[in-house]
Coordinates of N, CA and C in Angstrom, one line a residue:
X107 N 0.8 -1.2 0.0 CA 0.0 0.0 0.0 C 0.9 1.2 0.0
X108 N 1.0 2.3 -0.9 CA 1.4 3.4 -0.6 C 0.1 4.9 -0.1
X109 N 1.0 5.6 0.4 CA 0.9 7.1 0.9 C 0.4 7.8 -0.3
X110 N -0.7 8.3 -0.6 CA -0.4 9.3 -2.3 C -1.2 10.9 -1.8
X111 N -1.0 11.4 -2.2 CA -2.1 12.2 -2.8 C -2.7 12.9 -3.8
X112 N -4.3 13.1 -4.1 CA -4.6 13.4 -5.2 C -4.3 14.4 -5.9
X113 N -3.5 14.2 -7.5 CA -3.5 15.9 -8.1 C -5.3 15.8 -8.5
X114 N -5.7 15.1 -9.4 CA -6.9 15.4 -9.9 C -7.2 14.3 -10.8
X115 N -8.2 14.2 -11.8 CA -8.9 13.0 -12.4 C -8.8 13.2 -13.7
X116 N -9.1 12.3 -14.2 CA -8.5 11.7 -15.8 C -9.6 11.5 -16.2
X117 N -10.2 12.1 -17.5 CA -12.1 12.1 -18.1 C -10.9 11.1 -19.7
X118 N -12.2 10.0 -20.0 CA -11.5 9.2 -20.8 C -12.9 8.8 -21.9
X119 N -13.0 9.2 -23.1 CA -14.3 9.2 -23.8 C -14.2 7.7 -24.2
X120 N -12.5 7.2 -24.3 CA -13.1 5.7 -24.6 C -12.5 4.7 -23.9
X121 N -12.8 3.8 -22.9 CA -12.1 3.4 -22.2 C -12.3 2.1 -22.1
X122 N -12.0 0.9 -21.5 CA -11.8 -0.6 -21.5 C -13.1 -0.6 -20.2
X123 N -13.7 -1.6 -21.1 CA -14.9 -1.9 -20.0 C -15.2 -1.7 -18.8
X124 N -14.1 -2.8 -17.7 CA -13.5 -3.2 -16.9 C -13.3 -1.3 -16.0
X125 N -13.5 -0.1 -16.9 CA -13.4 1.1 -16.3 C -14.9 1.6 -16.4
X126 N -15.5 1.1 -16.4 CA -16.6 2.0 -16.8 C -17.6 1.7 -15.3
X127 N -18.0 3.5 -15.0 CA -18.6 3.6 -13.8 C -17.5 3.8 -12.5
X128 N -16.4 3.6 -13.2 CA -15.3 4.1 -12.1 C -14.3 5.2 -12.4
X129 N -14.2 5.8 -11.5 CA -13.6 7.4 -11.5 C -12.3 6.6 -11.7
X130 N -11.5 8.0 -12.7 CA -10.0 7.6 -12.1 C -8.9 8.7 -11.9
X131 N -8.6 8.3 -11.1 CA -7.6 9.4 -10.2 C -6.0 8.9 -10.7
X132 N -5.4 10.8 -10.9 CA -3.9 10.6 -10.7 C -3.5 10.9 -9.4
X133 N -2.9 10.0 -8.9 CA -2.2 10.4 -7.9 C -0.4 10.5 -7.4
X134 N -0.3 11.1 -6.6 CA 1.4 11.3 -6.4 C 2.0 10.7 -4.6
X135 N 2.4 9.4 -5.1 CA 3.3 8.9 -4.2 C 3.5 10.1 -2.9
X136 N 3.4 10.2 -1.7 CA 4.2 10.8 -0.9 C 5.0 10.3 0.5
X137 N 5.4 10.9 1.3 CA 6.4 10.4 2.6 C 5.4 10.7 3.4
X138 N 5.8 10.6 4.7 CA 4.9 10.7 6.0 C 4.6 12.3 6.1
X139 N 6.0 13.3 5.7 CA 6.0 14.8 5.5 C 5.5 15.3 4.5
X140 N 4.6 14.6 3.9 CA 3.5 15.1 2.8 C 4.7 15.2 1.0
X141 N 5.5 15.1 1.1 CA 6.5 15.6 0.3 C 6.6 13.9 -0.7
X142 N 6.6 14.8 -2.1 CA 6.4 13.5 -3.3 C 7.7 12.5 -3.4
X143 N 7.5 11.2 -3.2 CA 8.1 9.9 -3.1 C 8.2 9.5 -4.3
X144 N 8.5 9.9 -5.2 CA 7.9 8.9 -6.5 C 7.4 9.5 -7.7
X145 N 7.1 8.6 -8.9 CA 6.3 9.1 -9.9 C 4.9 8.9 -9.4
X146 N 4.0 10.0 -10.3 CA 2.9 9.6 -10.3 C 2.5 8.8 -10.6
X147 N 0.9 8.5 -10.8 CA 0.4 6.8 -11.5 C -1.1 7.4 -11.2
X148 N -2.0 6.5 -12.0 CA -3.4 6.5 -12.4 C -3.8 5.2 -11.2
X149 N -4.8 5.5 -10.8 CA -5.4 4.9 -9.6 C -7.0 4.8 -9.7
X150 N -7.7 4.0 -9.4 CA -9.3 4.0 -9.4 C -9.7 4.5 -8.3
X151 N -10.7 5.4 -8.4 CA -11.4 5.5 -6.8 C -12.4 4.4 -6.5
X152 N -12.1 4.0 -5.1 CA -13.3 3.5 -4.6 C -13.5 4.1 -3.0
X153 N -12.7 5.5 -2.9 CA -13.3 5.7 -1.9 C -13.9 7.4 -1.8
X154 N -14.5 8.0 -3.0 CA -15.1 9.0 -3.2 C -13.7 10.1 -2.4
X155 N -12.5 10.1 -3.0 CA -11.4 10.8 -2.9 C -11.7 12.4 -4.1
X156 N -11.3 13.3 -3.8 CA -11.3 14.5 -4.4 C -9.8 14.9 -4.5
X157 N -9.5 16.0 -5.3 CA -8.5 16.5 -5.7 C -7.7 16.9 -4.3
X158 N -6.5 16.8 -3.9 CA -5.8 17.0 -2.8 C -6.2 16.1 -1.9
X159 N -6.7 15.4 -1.8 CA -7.1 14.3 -0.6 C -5.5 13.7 -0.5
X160 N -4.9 13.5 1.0 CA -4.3 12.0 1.1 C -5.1 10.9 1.1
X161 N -4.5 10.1 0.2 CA -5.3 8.6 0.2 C -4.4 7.4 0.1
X162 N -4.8 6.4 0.7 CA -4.0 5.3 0.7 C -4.3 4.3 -0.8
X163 N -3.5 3.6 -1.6 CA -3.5 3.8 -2.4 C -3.3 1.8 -2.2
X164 N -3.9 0.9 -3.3 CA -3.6 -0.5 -2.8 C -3.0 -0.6 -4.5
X165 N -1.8 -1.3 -4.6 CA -0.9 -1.4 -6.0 C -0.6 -2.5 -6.0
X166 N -1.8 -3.5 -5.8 CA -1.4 -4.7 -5.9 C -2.4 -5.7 -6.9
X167 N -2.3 -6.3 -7.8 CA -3.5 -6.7 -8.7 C -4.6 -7.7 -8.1
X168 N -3.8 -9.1 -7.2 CA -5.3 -9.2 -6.4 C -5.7 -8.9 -5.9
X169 N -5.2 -8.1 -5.0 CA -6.4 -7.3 -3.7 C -7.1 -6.3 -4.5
X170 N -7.0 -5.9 -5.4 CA -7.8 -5.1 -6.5 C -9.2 -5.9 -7.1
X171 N -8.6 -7.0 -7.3 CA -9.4 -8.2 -8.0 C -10.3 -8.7 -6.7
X172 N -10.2 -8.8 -5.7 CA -10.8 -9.3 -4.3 C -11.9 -7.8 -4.2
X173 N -11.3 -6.7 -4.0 CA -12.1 -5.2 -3.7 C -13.1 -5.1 -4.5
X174 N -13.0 -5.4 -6.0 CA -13.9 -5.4 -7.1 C -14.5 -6.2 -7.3
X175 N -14.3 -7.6 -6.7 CA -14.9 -8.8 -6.9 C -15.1 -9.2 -8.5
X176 N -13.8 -9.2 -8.7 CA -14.1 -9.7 -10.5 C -12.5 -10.4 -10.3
X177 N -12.9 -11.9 -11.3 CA -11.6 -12.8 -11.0 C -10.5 -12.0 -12.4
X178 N -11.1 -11.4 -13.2 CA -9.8 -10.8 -14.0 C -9.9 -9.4 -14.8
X179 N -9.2 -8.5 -14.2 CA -9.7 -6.8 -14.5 C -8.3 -6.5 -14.4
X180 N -8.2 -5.5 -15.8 CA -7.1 -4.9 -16.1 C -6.4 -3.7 -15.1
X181 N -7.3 -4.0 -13.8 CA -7.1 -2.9 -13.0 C -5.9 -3.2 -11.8
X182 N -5.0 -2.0 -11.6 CA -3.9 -2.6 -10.5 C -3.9 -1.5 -9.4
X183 N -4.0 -0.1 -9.7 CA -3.8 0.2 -8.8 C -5.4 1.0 -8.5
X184 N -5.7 1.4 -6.8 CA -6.8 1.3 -6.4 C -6.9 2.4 -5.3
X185 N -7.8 3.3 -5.5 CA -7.4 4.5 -3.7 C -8.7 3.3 -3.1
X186 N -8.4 3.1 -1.8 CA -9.0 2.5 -1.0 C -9.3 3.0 0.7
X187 N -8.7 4.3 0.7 CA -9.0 4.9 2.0 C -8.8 6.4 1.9
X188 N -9.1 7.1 2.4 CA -8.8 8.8 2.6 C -8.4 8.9 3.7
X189 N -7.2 9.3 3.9 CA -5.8 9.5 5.1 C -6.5 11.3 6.2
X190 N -7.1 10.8 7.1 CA -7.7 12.7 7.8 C -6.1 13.0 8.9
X191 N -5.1 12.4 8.8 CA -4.2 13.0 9.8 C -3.0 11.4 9.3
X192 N -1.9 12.0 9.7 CA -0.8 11.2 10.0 C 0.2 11.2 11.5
X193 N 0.2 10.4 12.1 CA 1.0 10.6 13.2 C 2.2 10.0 13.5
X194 N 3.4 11.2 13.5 CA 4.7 10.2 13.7 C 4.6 9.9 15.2
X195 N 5.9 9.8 15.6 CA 7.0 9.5 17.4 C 6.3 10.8 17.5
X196 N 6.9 11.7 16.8 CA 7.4 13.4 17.1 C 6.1 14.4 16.6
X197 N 5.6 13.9 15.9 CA 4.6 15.1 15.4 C 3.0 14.7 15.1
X198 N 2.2 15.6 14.8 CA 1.0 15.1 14.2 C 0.9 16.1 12.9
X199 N 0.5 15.5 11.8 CA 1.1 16.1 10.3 C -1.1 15.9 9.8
X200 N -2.1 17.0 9.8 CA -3.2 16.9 9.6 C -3.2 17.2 8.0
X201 N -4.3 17.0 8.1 CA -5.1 16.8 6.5 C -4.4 17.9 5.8

């Protein structure tokens, strides 16, 4: 599971079945200090995520296939929570 958060969403007039009815979000990798980890990547919502949201992000193709309940879907990566606070040892880092 990665840390991401949302830049914003991808409108697609033609897309592979297996997407239809589902939003899809880019999102950007980040650290615990909000700061970008990584490239970005295209992600499904399934948890009514908006633009700037932290969201936890699942980048794995069964647990994608388990959440969707479909045995084979071109889909891998997935926002599956919205992050309201992070808490280290030392600090508390809010929405």
């Amino acid at each position: 599971m990665k840390m991401c958060q949302v830049l914003g969403t991808i409108t697609a007039t033609v897309k592979h079945s297996a997407y239809q009815g589902h939003k899809i979000m880019i999102v950007q990798p980040i650290d615990s200090k909000k700061k970008p980890s990584g490239k970005s990547f295209l992600a499904v919502d399934s948890a009514q995520a908006g633009k700037g949201d932290m969201v936890l992000v699942l980048t794995e193709g069964n647990g994608v296939r388990q959440i969707l309940k479909q045995k084979e879907i071109p889909i891998r990566s997935i926002i599956v929570g919205i992050i309201d606070e992070i808490q280290t040892i030392d600090v508390v880092i809010p929405r």
